[in-house]
C-alpha cells in the first residue's frame, strides 16, 4: 500500500505518474491489495495515462485512501519527514528542511509556525549547537511535538 500511497502523493503534487500506475496496480494486486478499479488499472497499457489517473483515483477511493489535495500531500510529507527524524532515519538537517519547505507551501497558516521552528533548527544546525547530539535531540523533540500537535 505504501507504493500506492507514494504515487497518490506524487499525483497530488502534480508529478507525472500516469505511466507508472498500471504496473504499480499489478504489483499491489500480487501483494493482496485489491479493488475493482485496481484490477482494471492493472490491465491498462503504458499509453493510457489519462485513463490510468482516473482509475487510480477511483481505486484509492475504493481502498479507503483517497488521493489528497496538494495541501494534504504536503502535510503527509511533513509527517513522514518528522517520523523519520524521530526514528533516526535519514539526515535530520535535510528532513528539517523538508518540513520547513512543505510548511511554507502548504497553504495552511497554522503550519507556518511549524515551518519556522524547523527553519530555526535547520539554520542553527552548525552555529547554535556545539555538538551534533544536541542538534539531533532538538530536531527529535520538535518532530515529536509536531506529530503530537498535528495528528495524521
mmCIF file of C-alpha atoms in Angstrom:
data_model
loop_
_atom_site.group_PDB
_atom_site.id
_atom_site.type_symbol
_atom_site.label_atom_id
_atom_site.label_comp_id
_atom_site.label_asym_id
_atom_site.label_seq_id
_atom_site.Cartn_x
_atom_site.Cartn_y
_atom_site.Cartn_z
ATOM 1 C CA UNK A 1 0.000 0.000 0.000
ATOM 2 C CA UNK A 2 2.948 2.283 0.649
ATOM 3 C CA UNK A 3 3.875 2.377 -3.056
ATOM 4 C CA UNK A 4 0.302 3.333 -3.953
ATOM 5 C CA UNK A 5 0.253 5.996 -1.236
ATOM 6 C CA UNK A 6 3.522 7.444 -2.549
ATOM 7 C CA UNK A 7 2.087 7.579 -6.066
ATOM 8 C CA UNK A 8 -1.021 9.317 -4.699
ATOM 9 C CA UNK A 9 1.192 11.939 -3.077
ATOM 10 C CA UNK A 10 3.174 12.418 -6.285
ATOM 11 C CA UNK A 11 -0.076 12.759 -8.241
ATOM 12 C CA UNK A 12 -1.352 15.348 -5.750
ATOM 13 C CA UNK A 13 1.897 17.270 -6.215
ATOM 14 C CA UNK A 14 1.269 17.376 -9.996
ATOM 15 C CA UNK A 15 4.086 14.984 -10.849
ATOM 16 C CA UNK A 16 3.532 12.856 -13.965
ATOM 17 C CA UNK A 17 2.746 9.350 -12.725
ATOM 18 C CA UNK A 18 0.254 8.039 -15.285
ATOM 19 C CA UNK A 19 2.661 5.654 -16.994
ATOM 20 C CA UNK A 20 3.722 4.133 -13.633
ATOM 21 C CA UNK A 21 0.210 3.388 -12.416
ATOM 22 C CA UNK A 22 -0.674 0.150 -14.284
ATOM 23 C CA UNK A 23 2.487 -1.616 -13.110
ATOM 24 C CA UNK A 24 2.026 -0.332 -9.552
ATOM 25 C CA UNK A 25 -1.546 -1.658 -9.618
ATOM 26 C CA UNK A 26 -0.334 -5.062 -10.826
ATOM 27 C CA UNK A 27 2.267 -5.189 -8.030
ATOM 28 C CA UNK A 28 -0.355 -4.214 -5.459
ATOM 29 C CA UNK A 29 -2.646 -6.999 -6.664
ATOM 30 C CA UNK A 30 0.157 -9.548 -6.265
ATOM 31 C CA UNK A 31 0.589 -8.346 -2.652
ATOM 32 C CA UNK A 32 -3.083 -8.926 -1.901
ATOM 33 C CA UNK A 33 -4.337 -5.349 -2.244
ATOM 34 C CA UNK A 34 -7.498 -5.496 -4.334
ATOM 35 C CA UNK A 35 -10.345 -3.366 -5.639
ATOM 36 C CA UNK A 36 -12.356 -3.426 -8.885
ATOM 37 C CA UNK A 37 -10.700 -0.283 -10.243
ATOM 38 C CA UNK A 38 -7.244 -1.516 -9.251
ATOM 39 C CA UNK A 39 -7.810 -4.669 -11.334
ATOM 40 C CA UNK A 40 -8.939 -2.574 -14.290
ATOM 41 C CA UNK A 41 -5.965 -0.237 -13.869
ATOM 42 C CA UNK A 42 -3.529 -3.163 -13.890
ATOM 43 C CA UNK A 43 -4.840 -4.126 -17.337
ATOM 44 C CA UNK A 44 -4.085 -0.760 -18.964
ATOM 45 C CA UNK A 45 -1.104 -0.208 -21.215
ATOM 46 C CA UNK A 46 1.502 2.493 -20.767
ATOM 47 C CA UNK A 47 -0.004 4.891 -23.297
ATOM 48 C CA UNK A 48 -3.289 5.286 -21.425
ATOM 49 C CA UNK A 49 -2.096 7.799 -18.837
ATOM 50 C CA UNK A 50 -5.308 9.826 -18.544
ATOM 51 C CA UNK A 51 -7.450 6.723 -18.042
ATOM 52 C CA UNK A 52 -4.853 5.385 -15.614
ATOM 53 C CA UNK A 53 -5.012 8.505 -13.453
ATOM 54 C CA UNK A 54 -8.810 8.393 -13.313
ATOM 55 C CA UNK A 55 -8.836 4.686 -12.426
ATOM 56 C CA UNK A 56 -6.097 5.209 -9.856
ATOM 57 C CA UNK A 57 -8.161 7.900 -8.121
ATOM 58 C CA UNK A 58 -11.158 5.529 -8.103
ATOM 59 C CA UNK A 59 -9.045 2.661 -6.792
ATOM 60 C CA UNK A 60 -7.600 4.762 -3.980
ATOM 61 C CA UNK A 61 -11.139 5.807 -3.003
ATOM 62 C CA UNK A 62 -12.209 2.161 -3.010
ATOM 63 C CA UNK A 63 -9.217 1.264 -0.844
ATOM 64 C CA UNK A 64 -10.135 3.971 1.677
ATOM 65 C CA UNK A 65 -7.073 6.082 0.957
ATOM 66 C CA UNK A 66 -8.206 8.842 -1.428
ATOM 67 C CA UNK A 67 -5.677 10.938 -3.324
ATOM 68 C CA UNK A 68 -5.248 14.074 -1.200
ATOM 69 C CA UNK A 69 -5.258 17.624 -2.434
ATOM 70 C CA UNK A 70 -1.885 19.365 -2.683
ATOM 71 C CA UNK A 71 -2.140 20.773 0.840
ATOM 72 C CA UNK A 72 -2.910 17.337 2.255
ATOM 73 C CA UNK A 73 0.008 15.871 0.333
ATOM 74 C CA UNK A 74 2.353 18.458 1.808
ATOM 75 C CA UNK A 75 1.097 17.649 5.311
ATOM 76 C CA UNK A 76 1.691 13.949 4.622
ATOM 77 C CA UNK A 77 5.263 14.706 3.517
ATOM 78 C CA UNK A 78 5.805 16.747 6.680
ATOM 79 C CA UNK A 79 4.554 13.838 8.797
ATOM 80 C CA UNK A 80 6.797 11.388 7.001
ATOM 81 C CA UNK A 81 9.856 13.613 7.472
ATOM 82 C CA UNK A 82 9.048 14.158 11.168
ATOM 83 C CA UNK A 83 8.541 10.413 11.713
ATOM 84 C CA UNK A 84 11.917 9.760 10.066
ATOM 85 C CA UNK A 85 13.600 12.280 12.373
ATOM 86 C CA UNK A 86 12.067 10.603 15.430
ATOM 87 C CA UNK A 87 13.054 7.146 14.141
ATOM 88 C CA UNK A 88 16.608 8.272 13.376
ATOM 89 C CA UNK A 89 16.222 7.553 9.663
ATOM 90 C CA UNK A 90 17.856 9.914 7.194
ATOM 91 C CA UNK A 91 19.702 13.181 7.708
ATOM 92 C CA UNK A 92 17.874 15.287 10.326
ATOM 93 C CA UNK A 93 19.097 18.507 8.737
ATOM 94 C CA UNK A 94 17.666 17.544 5.328
ATOM 95 C CA UNK A 95 14.442 16.316 6.912
ATOM 96 C CA UNK A 96 14.034 19.579 8.869
ATOM 97 C CA UNK A 97 14.469 21.489 5.623
ATOM 98 C CA UNK A 98 11.820 19.269 4.009
ATOM 99 C CA UNK A 99 9.361 20.069 6.809
ATOM 100 C CA UNK A 100 10.099 23.789 6.502
ATOM 101 C CA UNK A 101 9.677 23.718 2.720
ATOM 102 C CA UNK A 102 6.394 21.806 2.782
ATOM 103 C CA UNK A 103 5.000 24.030 5.571
ATOM 104 C CA UNK A 104 5.809 27.164 3.566
ATOM 105 C CA UNK A 105 3.870 25.953 0.548
ATOM 106 C CA UNK A 106 1.091 24.088 2.367
ATOM 107 C CA UNK A 107 -1.352 26.971 2.178
ATOM 108 C CA UNK A 108 -2.200 26.336 5.829
ATOM 109 C CA UNK A 109 -1.376 29.331 8.045
ATOM 110 C CA UNK A 110 -1.342 27.123 11.157
ATOM 111 C CA UNK A 111 1.674 25.263 9.755
ATOM 112 C CA UNK A 112 3.735 28.430 9.312
ATOM 113 C CA UNK A 113 4.935 28.308 12.943
ATOM 114 C CA UNK A 114 5.938 24.670 12.442
ATOM 115 C CA UNK A 115 7.927 25.611 9.357
ATOM 116 C CA UNK A 116 9.575 28.500 11.177
ATOM 117 C CA UNK A 117 10.606 26.217 14.053
ATOM 118 C CA UNK A 118 12.228 23.747 11.687
ATOM 119 C CA UNK A 119 13.887 26.590 9.768
ATOM 120 C CA UNK A 120 15.357 27.807 13.048
ATOM 121 C CA UNK A 121 16.673 24.314 13.787
ATOM 122 C CA UNK A 122 17.922 23.859 10.232
ATOM 123 C CA UNK A 123 19.624 27.275 10.090
ATOM 124 C CA UNK A 124 21.178 26.851 13.526
ATOM 125 C CA UNK A 125 22.418 23.342 12.885
ATOM 126 C CA UNK A 126 26.088 24.285 12.877
ATOM 127 C CA UNK A 127 26.116 27.660 14.610
ATOM 128 C CA UNK A 128 23.739 27.174 17.530
ATOM 129 C CA UNK A 129 24.666 23.701 18.654
ATOM 130 C CA UNK A 130 28.153 22.836 19.833
ATOM 131 C CA UNK A 131 27.546 19.156 19.395
ATOM 132 C CA UNK A 132 25.593 17.250 16.806
ATOM 133 C CA UNK A 133 23.978 15.208 19.596
ATOM 134 C CA UNK A 134 22.258 18.343 20.940
ATOM 135 C CA UNK A 135 21.096 19.310 17.475
ATOM 136 C CA UNK A 136 19.605 15.871 16.805
ATOM 137 C CA UNK A 137 17.867 15.904 20.196
ATOM 138 C CA UNK A 138 16.333 19.308 19.403
ATOM 139 C CA UNK A 139 15.179 18.058 15.995
ATOM 140 C CA UNK A 140 13.632 14.933 17.546
ATOM 141 C CA UNK A 141 11.830 16.983 20.195
ATOM 142 C CA UNK A 142 10.422 19.354 17.564
ATOM 143 C CA UNK A 143 9.388 16.433 15.348
ATOM 144 C CA UNK A 144 7.641 14.656 18.234
ATOM 145 C CA UNK A 145 5.849 17.874 19.146
ATOM 146 C CA UNK A 146 4.696 18.354 15.551
ATOM 147 C CA UNK A 147 3.422 14.772 15.284
ATOM 148 C CA UNK A 148 1.572 15.123 18.595
ATOM 149 C CA UNK A 149 0.049 18.518 17.783
ATOM 150 C CA UNK A 150 -0.852 17.698 14.145
ATOM 151 C CA UNK A 151 -2.003 14.062 14.010
ATOM 152 C CA UNK A 152 -2.470 12.470 10.615
#
